[in-house]
CSV table of C-alpha atoms and ligand atoms in Angstrom, one decimal:
chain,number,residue,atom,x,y,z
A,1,UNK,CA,-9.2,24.2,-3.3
A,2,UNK,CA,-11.7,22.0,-0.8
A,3,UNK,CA,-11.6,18.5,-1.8
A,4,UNK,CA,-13.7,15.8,-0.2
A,5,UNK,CA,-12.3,12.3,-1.2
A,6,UNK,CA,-14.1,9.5,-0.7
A,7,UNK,CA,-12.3,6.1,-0.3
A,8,UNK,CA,-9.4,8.5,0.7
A,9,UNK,CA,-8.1,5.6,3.1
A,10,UNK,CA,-7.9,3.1,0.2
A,11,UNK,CA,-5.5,2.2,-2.0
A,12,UNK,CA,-5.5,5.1,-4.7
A,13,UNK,CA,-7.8,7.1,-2.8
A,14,UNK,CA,-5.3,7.7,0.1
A,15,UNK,CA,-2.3,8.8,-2.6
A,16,UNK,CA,-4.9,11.2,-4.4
A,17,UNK,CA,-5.4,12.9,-0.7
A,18,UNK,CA,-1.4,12.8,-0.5
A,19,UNK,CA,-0.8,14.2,-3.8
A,20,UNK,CA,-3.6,17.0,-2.7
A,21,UNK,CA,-2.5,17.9,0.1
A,22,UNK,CA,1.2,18.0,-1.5
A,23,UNK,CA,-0.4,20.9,-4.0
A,24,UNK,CA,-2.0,23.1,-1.2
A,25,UNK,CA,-5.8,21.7,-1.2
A,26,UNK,CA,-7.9,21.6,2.0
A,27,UNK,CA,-8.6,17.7,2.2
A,28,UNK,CA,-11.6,16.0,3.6
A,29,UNK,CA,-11.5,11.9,3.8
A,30,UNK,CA,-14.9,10.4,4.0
A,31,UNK,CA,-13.8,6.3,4.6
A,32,UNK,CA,-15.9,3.8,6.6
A,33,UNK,CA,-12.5,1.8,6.6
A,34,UNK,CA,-14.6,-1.0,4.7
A,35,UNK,CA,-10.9,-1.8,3.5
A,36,UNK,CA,-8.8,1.2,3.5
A,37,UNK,CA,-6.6,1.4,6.8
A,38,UNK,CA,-6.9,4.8,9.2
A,39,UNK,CA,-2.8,5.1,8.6
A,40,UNK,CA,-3.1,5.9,5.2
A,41,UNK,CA,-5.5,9.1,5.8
A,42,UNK,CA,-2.9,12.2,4.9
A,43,UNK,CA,-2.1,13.6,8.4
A,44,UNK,CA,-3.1,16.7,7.4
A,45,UNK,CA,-6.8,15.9,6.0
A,46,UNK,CA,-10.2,16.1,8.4
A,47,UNK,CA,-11.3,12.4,8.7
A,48,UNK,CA,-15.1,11.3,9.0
A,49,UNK,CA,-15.2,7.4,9.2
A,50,UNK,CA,-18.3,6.7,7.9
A,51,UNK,CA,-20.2,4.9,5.0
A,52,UNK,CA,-21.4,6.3,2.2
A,53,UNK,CA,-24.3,5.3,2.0
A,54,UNK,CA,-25.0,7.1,5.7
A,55,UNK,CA,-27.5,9.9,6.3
A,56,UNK,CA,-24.9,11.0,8.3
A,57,UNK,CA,-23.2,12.5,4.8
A,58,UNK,CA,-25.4,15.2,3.9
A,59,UNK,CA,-24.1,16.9,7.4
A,60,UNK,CA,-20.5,16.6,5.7
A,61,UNK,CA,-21.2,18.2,2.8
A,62,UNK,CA,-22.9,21.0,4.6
A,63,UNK,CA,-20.3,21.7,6.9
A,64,UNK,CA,-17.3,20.8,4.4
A,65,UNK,CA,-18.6,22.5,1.3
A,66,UNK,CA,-16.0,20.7,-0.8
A,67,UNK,CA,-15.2,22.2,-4.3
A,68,UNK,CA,-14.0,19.0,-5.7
A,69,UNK,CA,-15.6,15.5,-5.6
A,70,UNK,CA,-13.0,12.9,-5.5
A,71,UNK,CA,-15.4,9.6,-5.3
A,72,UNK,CA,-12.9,6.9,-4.5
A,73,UNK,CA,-15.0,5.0,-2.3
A,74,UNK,CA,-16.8,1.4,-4.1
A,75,UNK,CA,-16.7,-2.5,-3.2
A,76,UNK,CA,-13.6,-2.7,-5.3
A,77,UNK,CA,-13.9,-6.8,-6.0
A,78,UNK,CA,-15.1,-8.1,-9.1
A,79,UNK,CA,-15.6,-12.0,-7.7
A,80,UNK,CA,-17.4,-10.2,-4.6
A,81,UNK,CA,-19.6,-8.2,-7.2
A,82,UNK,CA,-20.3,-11.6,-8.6
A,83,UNK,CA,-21.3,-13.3,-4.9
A,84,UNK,CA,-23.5,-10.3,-4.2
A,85,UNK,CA,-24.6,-8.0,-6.5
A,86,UNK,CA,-27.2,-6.3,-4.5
A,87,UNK,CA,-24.5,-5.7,-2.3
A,88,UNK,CA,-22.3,-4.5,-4.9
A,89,UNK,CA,-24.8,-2.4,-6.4
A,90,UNK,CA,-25.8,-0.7,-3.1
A,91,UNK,CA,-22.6,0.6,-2.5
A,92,UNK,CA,-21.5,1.0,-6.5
A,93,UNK,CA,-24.4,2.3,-7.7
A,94,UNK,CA,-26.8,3.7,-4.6
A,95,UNK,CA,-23.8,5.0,-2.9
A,96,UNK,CA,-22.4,7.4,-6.2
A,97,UNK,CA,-25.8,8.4,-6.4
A,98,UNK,CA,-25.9,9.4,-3.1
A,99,UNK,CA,-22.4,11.2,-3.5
A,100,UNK,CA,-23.3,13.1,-6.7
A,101,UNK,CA,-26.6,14.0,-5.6
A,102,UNK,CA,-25.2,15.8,-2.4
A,103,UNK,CA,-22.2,17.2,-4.6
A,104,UNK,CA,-24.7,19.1,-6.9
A,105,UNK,CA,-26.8,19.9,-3.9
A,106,UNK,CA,-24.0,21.5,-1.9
A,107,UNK,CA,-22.8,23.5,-4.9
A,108,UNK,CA,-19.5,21.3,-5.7
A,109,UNK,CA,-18.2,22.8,-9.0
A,110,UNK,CA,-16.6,19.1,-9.6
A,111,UNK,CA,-16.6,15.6,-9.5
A,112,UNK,CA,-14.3,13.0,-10.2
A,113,UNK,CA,-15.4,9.2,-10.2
A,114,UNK,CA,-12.9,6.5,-10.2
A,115,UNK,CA,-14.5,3.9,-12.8
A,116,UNK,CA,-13.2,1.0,-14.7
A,117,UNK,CA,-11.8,0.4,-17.9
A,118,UNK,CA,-10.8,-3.0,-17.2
A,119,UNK,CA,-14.1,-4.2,-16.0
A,120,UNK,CA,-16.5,-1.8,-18.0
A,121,UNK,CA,-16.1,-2.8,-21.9
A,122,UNK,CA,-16.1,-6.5,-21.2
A,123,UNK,CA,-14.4,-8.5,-24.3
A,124,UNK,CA,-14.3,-5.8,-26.9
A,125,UNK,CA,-13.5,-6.8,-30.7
A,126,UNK,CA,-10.8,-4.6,-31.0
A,127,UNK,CA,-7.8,-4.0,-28.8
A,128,UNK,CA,-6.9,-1.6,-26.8
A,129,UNK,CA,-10.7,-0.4,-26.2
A,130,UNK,CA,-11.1,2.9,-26.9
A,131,UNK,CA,-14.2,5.1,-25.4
A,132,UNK,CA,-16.4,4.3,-27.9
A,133,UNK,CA,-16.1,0.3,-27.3
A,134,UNK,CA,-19.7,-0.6,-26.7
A,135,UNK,CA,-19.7,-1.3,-23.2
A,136,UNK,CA,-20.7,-4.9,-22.2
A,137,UNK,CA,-19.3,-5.6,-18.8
A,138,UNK,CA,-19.6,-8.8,-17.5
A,139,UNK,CA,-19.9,-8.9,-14.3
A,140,UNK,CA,-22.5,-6.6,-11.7
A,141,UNK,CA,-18.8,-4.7,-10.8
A,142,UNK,CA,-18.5,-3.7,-14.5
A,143,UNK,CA,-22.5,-2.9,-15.1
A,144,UNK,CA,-22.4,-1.0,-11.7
A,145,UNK,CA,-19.8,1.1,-12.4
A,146,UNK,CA,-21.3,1.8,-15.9
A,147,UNK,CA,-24.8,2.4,-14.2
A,148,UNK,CA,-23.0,5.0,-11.8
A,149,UNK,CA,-21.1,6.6,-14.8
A,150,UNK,CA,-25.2,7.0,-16.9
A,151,UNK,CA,-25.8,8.7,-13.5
A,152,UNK,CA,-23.4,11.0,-13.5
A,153,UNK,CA,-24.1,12.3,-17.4
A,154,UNK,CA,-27.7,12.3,-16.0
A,155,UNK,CA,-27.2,14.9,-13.2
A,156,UNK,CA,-24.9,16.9,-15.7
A,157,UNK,CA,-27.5,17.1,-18.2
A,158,UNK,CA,-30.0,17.6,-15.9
A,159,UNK,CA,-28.7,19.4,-12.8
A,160,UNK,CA,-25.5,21.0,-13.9
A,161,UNK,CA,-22.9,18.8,-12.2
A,162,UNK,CA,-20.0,18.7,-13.7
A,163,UNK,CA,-18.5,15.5,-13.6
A,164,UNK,CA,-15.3,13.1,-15.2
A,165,UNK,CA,-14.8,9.7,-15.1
A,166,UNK,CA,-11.8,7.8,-15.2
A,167,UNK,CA,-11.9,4.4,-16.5
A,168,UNK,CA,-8.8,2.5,-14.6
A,169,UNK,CA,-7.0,0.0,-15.7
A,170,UNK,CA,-5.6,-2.5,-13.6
A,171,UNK,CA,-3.6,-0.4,-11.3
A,172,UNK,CA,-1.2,-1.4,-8.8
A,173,UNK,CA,1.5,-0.1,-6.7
A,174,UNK,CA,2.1,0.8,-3.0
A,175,UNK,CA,-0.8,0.5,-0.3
A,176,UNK,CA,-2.7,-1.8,-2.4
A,177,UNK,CA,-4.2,-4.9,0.0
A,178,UNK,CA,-2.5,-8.2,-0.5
A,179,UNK,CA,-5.0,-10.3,1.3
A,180,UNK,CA,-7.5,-8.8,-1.0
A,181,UNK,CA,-9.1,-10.9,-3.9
A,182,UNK,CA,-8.2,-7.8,-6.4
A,183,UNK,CA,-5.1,-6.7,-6.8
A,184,UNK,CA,-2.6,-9.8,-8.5
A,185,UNK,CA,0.4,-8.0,-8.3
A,186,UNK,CA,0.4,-7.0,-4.2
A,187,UNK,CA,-1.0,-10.4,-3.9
A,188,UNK,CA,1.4,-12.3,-5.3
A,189,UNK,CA,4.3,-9.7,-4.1
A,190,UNK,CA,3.4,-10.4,-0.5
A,191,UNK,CA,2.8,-13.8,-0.7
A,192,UNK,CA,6.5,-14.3,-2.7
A,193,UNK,CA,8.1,-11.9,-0.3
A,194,UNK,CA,6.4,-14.1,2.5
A,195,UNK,CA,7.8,-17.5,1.2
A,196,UNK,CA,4.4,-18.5,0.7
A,197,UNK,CA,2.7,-20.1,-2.7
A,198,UNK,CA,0.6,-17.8,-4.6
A,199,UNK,CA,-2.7,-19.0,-6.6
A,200,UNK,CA,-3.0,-18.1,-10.4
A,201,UNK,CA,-6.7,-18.5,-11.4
A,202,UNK,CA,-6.7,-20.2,-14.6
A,203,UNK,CA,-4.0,-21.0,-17.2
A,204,UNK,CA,-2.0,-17.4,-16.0
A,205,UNK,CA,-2.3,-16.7,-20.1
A,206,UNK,CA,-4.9,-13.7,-19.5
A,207,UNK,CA,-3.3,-10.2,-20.1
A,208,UNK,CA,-4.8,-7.3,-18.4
A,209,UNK,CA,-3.4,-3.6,-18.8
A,210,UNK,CA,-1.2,-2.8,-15.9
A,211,UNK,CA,-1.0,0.6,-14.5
A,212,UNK,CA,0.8,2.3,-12.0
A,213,UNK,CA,-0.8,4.0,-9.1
A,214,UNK,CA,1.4,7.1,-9.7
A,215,UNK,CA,0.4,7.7,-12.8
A,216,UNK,CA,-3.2,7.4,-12.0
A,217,UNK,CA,-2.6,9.8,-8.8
A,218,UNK,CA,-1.7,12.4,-11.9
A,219,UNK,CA,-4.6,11.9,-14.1
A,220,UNK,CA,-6.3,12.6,-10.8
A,221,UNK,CA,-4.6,16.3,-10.7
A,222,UNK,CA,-4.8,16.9,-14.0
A,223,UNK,CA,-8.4,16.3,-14.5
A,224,UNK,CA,-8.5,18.0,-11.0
A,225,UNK,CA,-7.1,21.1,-12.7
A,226,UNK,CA,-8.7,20.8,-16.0
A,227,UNK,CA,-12.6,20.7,-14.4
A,228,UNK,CA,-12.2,17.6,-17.2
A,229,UNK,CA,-15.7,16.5,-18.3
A,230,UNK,CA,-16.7,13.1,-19.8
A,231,UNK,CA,-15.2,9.7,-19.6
A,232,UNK,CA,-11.5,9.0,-20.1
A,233,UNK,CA,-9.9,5.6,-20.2
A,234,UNK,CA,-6.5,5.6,-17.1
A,235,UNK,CA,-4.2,3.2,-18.7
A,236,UNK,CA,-1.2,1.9,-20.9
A,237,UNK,CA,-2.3,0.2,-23.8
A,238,UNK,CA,0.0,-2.5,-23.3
A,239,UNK,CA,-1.3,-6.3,-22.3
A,240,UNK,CA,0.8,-8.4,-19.9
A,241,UNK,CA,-0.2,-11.6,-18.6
A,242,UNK,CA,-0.5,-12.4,-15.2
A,243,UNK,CA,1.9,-15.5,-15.8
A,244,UNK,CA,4.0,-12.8,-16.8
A,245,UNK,CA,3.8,-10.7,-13.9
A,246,UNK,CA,4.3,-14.0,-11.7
A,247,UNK,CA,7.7,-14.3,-13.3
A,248,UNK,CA,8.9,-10.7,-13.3
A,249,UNK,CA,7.8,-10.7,-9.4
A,250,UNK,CA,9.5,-13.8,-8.7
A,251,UNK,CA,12.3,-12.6,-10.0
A,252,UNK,CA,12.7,-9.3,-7.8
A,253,UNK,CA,11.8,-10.9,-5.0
A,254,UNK,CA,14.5,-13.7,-5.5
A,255,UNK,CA,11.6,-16.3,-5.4
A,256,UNK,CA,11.9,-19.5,-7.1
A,257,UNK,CA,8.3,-21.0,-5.8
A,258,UNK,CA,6.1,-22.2,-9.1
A,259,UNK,CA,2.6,-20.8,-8.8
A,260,UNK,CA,-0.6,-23.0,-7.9
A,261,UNK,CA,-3.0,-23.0,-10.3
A,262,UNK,CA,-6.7,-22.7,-9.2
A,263,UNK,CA,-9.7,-22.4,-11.3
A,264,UNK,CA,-10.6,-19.3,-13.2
A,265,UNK,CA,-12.6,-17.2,-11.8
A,266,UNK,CA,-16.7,-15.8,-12.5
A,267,UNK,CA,-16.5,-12.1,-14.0
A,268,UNK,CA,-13.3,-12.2,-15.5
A,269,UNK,CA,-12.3,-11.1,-18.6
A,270,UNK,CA,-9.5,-13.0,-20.6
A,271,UNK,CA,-7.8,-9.8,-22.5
A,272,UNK,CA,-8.1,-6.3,-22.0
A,273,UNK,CA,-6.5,-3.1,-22.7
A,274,UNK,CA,-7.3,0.2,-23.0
A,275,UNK,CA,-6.7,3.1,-25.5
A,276,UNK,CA,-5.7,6.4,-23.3
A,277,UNK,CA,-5.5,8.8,-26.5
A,278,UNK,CA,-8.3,10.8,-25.1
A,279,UNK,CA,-7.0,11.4,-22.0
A,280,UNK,CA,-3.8,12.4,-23.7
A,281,UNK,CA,-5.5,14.9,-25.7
A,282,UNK,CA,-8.3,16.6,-23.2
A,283,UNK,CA,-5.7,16.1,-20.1
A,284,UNK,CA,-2.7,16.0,-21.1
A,285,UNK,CA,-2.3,12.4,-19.2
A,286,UNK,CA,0.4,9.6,-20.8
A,287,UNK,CA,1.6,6.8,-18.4
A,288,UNK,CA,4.9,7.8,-17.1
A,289,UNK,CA,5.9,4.7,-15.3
A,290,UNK,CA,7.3,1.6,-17.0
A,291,UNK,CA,6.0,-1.6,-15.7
A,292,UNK,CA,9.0,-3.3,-14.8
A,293,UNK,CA,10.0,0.1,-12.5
A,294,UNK,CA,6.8,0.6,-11.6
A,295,UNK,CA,6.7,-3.2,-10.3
A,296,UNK,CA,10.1,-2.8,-8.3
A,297,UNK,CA,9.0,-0.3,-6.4
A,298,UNK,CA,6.0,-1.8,-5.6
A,299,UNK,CA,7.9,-4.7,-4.3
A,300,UNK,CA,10.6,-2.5,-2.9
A,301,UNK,CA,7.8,-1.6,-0.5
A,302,UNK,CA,6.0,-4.5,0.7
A,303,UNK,CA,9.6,-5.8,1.5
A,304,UNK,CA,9.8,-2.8,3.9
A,305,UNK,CA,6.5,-4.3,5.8
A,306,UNK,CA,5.6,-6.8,7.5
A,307,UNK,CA,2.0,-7.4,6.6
B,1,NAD,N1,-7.4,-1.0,-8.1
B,1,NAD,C1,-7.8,-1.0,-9.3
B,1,NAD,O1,-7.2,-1.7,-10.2
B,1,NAD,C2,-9.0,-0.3,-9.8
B,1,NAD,C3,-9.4,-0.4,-11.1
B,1,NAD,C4,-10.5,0.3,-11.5
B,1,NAD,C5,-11.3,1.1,-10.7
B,1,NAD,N2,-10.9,1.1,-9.3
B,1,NAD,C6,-11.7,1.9,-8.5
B,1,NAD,O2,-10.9,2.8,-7.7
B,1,NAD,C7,-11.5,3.1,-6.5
B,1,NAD,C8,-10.4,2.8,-5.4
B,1,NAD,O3,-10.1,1.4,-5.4
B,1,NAD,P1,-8.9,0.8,-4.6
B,1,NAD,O4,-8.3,-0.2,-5.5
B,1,NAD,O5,-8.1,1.9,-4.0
B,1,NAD,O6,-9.7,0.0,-3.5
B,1,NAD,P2,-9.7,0.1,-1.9
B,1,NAD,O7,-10.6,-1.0,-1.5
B,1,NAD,O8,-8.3,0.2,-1.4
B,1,NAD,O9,-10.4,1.5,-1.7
B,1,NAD,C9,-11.7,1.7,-1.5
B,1,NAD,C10,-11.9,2.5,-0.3
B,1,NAD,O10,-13.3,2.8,-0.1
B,1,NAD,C11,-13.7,2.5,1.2
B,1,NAD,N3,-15.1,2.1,1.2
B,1,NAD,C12,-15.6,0.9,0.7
B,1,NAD,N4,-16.9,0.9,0.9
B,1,NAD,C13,-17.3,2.1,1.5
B,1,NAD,C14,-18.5,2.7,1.8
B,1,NAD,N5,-19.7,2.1,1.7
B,1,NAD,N6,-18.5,3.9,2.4
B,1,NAD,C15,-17.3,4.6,2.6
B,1,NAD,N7,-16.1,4.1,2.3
B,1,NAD,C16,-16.1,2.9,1.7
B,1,NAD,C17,-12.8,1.4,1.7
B,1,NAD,O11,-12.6,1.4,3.1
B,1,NAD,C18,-11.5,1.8,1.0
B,1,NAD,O12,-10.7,2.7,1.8
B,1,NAD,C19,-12.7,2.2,-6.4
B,1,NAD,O13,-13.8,3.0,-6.8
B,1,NAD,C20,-12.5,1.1,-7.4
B,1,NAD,O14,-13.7,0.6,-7.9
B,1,NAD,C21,-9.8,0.5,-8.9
């Protein structure tokens, strides 16, 4: 299979063009290395650094002809969403548009969009969130991705694409950026690794559902080979809190530094986790990875780097 991943120098996106390439597909990375690093393109994928949102993309998709849409690429950062949403939206919103329009155009027989469950259902009544939580994001990340998702369903309904949207949850792992404003666990992993103080915004006593970039990487594949249509929430069902996640990370990485506590932050939820039943059922998909070994290994390897 042809699969053109966009974002594929980014944190997840990169590991979905590993785990690709792994299974025999012909991968194409489209990255403007907004914050994804060149390194992490698969050696053996064609890379064209450029933005999304360039005119430059339609040539891509006519040369490439990808089967597969894997649309990794977005301004990942809620609090940036919040600074800028124009900004947010351009690239959230304008730039899937742009993606999805040139899939259906060029004759892709699939798409797969990386959306959120943790930003996308806002503060839901009941928990974990299941897909038919009313969604209520608050913050222009969350109501961009949901605006990108009504766009998608649109060009299915109207234009035949056939498209699946994964709603992550707050994944971490390997590869994700510590000097990043998303991403608590590599951010506090590097900085305890480092020596250095790391900054909880708030009281630390808001739980998010943690999921490991592995198991995401899977419900990649198997919606891959499923042609999987519709939304699916990515994650474990299980709330931990990021005081939590302080302590279990200063413990592997021998740290005994107390946390700073700064403000919290515009745009973030206090408790969310989702319900992944339907991906179990229409995928086959069930988090493999358990947090604490799924944490060790992400600390096992920002202790091999430097940076
Ligand atoms: N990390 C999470 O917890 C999480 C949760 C829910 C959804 N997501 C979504 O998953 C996807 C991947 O996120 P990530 O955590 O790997 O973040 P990331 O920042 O590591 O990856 C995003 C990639 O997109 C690229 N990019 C950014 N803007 C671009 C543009 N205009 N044109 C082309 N490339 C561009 C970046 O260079 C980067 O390589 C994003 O769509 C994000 O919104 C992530």
């Amino acid at each position: 299979m042809r699969v053109l991943i966009t974002g594929g120098a980014g944190f997840i996106g990169s590991q979905v063009a590993d785990a690709h390439i792994a299974r025999g597909d012909e991968v194409v990375v489209v990255d403007s290395l907004a914050s994804g690093r060149r390194e992490y393109v698969p050696a053996g994928a064609r890379f064209y650094e450029m933005d999304i949102r360039d005119v430059g993309l339609r040539e891509v998709f006519a040369r490439e002809r990808p089967q597969l849409v894997s649309h990794h690429a977005a301004q990942a950062s809620v609090s940036a969403s919040v600074r800028d949403p124009a900004w947010d939206a351009d690239v959230n919103v304008l730039g899937t548009i742009r993606v999805a329009a040139l899939a259906a155009e060029y004759g892709a027989e699939h798409l797969i969009f990386a959306s959120t469950g943790g930003a996308l259902y806002g503060e839901p009544a009941r928990l974990p969130a299941d897909e038919s939580t009313p969604i209520l994001p608050l913050s222009p990340y969350g109501c961009a991705k949901a605006c990108a998702e009504r766009y998608l369903d649109l060009f299915g309904r109207l234009g035949g694409l056939r498209a699946c949207s994964l709603r992550y949850a707050n994944v971490y792992g390997p590869r994700q950026d510590p000097h990043g404003e998303a991403g608590v666990v590599a951010i506090f992993a590097r900085a305890l690794l480092d020596g250095r103080q790391a900054t909880i915004h708030g009281d630390g006593e808001q739980t998010r559902d943690f999921v490991f970039v592995d198991d995401v990487v899977r419900a990649n594949l198997l919606a891959a080979e499923r042609r999987a249509q519709g939304a699916f929430n990515i994650g474990t069902g299980v709330g931990t809190s990021v005081n939590a996640i302080y302590r279990t990370l200063a413990r592997l990485t021998g740290s005994t530094a107390a946390p700073r506590h700064g403000p919290p932050r515009a745009g973030d939820v206090r408790h969310i986790t989702l319900a992944a039943d339907a991906a179990a059922a229409a995928l086959g998909w069930r988090p493999a990875a358990s947090l604490d070994d799924g944490l060790a290994a992400t600390v096992a390897w920002f202790a091999r780097r430097q940076r």
